[in-house]
Short mmCIF file of C-alpha atoms in Angstrom, two decimals:
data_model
loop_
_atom_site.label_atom_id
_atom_site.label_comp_id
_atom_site.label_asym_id
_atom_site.label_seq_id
_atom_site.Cartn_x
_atom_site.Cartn_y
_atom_site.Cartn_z
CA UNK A 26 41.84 26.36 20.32
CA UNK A 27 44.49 24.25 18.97
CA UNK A 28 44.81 22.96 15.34
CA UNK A 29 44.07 19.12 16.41
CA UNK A 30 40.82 20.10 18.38
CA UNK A 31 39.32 22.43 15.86
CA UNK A 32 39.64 19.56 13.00
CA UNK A 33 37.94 16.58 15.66
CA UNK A 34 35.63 19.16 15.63
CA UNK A 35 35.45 19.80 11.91
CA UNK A 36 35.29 15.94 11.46
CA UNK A 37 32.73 15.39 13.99
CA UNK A 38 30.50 18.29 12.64
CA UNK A 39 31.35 16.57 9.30
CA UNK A 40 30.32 13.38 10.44
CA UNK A 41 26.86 14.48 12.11
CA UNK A 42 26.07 16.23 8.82
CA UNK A 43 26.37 12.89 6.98
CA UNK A 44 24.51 10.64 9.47
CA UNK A 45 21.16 13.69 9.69
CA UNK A 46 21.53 13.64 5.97
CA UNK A 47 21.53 9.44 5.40
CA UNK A 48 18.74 9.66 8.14
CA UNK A 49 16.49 12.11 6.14
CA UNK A 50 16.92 9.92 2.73
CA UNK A 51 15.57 7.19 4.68
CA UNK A 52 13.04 8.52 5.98
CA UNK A 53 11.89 10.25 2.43
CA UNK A 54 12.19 6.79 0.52
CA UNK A 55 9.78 5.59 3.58
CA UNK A 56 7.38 8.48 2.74
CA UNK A 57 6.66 7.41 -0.97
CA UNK A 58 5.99 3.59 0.03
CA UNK A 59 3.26 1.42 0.44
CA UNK A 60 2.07 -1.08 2.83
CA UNK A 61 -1.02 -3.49 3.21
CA UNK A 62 -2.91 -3.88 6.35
CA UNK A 63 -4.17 -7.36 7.05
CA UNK A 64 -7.35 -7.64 8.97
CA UNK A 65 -8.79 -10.77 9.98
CA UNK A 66 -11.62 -10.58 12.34
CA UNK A 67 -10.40 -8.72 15.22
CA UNK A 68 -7.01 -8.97 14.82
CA UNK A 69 -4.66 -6.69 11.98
CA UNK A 70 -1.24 -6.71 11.09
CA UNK A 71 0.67 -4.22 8.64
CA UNK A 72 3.10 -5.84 5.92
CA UNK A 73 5.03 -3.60 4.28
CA UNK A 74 5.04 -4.87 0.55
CA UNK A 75 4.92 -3.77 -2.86
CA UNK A 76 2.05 -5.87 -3.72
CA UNK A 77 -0.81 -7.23 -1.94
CA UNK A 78 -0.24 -11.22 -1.81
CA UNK A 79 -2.16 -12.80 -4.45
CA UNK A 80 -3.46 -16.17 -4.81
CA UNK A 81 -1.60 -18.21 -8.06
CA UNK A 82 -5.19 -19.69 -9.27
CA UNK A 83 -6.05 -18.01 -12.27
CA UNK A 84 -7.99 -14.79 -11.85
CA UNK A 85 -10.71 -13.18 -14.30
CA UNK A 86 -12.00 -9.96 -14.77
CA UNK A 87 -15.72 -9.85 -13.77
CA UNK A 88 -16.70 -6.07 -13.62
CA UNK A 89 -15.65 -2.88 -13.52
CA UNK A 90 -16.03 0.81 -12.45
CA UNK A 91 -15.69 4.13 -13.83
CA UNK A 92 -15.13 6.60 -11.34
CA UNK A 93 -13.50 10.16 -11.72
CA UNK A 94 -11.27 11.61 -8.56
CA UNK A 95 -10.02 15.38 -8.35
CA UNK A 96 -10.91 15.30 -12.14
CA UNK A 97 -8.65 12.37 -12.97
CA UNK A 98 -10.66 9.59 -14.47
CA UNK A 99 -10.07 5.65 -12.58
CA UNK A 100 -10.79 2.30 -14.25
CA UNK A 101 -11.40 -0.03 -11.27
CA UNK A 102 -11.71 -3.62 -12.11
CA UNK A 103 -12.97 -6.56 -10.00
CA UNK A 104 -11.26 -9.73 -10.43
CA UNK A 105 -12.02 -13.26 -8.83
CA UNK A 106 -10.09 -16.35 -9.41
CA UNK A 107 -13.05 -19.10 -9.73
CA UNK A 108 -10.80 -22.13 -9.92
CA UNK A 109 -10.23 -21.86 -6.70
CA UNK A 110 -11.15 -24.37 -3.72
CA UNK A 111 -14.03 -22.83 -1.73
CA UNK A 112 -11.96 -21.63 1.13
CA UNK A 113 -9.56 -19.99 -1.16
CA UNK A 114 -12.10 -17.77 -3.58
CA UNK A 115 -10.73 -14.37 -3.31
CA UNK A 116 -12.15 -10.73 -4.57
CA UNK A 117 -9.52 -8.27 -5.87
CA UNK A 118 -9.58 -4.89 -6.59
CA UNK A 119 -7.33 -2.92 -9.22
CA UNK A 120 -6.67 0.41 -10.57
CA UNK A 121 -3.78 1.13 -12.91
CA UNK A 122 -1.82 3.62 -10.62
CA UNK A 123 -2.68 1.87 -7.31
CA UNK A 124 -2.22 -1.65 -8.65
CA UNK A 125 -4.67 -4.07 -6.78
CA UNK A 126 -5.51 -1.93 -3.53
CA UNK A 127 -8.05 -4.45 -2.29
CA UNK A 128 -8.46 -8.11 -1.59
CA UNK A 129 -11.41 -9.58 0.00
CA UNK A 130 -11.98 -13.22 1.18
CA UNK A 131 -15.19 -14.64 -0.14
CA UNK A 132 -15.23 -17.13 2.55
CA UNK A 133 -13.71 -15.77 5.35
CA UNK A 134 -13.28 -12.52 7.67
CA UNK A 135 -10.04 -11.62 5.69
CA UNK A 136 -8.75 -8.38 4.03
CA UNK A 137 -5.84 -7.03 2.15
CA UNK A 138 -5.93 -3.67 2.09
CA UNK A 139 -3.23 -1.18 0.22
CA UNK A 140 -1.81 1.82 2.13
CA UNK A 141 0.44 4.49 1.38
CA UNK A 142 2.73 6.94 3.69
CA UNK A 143 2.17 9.88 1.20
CA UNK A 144 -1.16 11.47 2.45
CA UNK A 145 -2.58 12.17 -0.95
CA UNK A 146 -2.24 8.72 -2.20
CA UNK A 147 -3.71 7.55 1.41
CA UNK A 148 -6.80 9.69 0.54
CA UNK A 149 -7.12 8.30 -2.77
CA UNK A 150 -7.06 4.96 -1.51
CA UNK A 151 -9.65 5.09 0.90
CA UNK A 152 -11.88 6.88 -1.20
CA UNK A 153 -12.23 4.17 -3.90
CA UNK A 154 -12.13 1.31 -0.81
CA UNK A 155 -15.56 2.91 0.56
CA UNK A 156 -17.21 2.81 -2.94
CA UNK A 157 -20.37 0.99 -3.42
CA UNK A 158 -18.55 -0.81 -6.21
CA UNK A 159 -15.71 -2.19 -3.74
CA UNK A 160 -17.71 -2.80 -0.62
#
């Protein structure tokens, strides 16, 4: 093998090295995020966000939840925004690490709900969205 084909080798090994390696910190930063999956009545959609979407009216605190998880205790809080217009009166759902995981239409068949690609936090999530308190 001569010196100019073992370096477009070298540069091309090189070069696939860089590109598997960009690849896998994409996909890693992609593991750790969230998304939000919209239902509305038969129909869903997935968004991926950082937030659920949230209505600007001014929203309240109205109840919340103790709950203790794996032996880590959760504050869930409802909140409502009743300035609203009738079509527009919204339930949310918070927790401090999550940030609001759930958003429920009080008119209409409409959901926010918050996801995650890292199992754990997934299975965290869904937990506290099947709790008496959130349904």
């Amino acid at each position: 093998m001569d010196k100019t084909t073992s370096k477009i080798l070298c540069i091309i090994a090189i070069i696939s090295l860089y590109s598997c390696n960009q690849k896998q910190k994409a996909v890693s930063q992609k593991d750790n995020s969230f998304y939000v999956i919209k239902q509305e009545l038969d129909k869903s959609d997935t968004l991926w966000v950082n937030h659920i979407p949230q209505d600007s009216d001014r929203v309240v605190v109205v109840d919340s939840f103790a709950y203790t998880l794996h032996q880590k205790s959760l504050q869930i809080l409802k909140f409502t925004n009743p300035d609203a217009g009738v079509d527009s009166k919204v339930e949310a759902y918070f927790e401090k690490s999550l940030g609001i995981f759930l958003v429920k239409s009080k008119n209409w068949h409409l959901k926010y709900k918050l996801k995650s690609t890292d199992d754990s936090v997934e299975a965290c999530i869904d937990k506290i969205q099947n709790l008496d308190f959130v349904k």
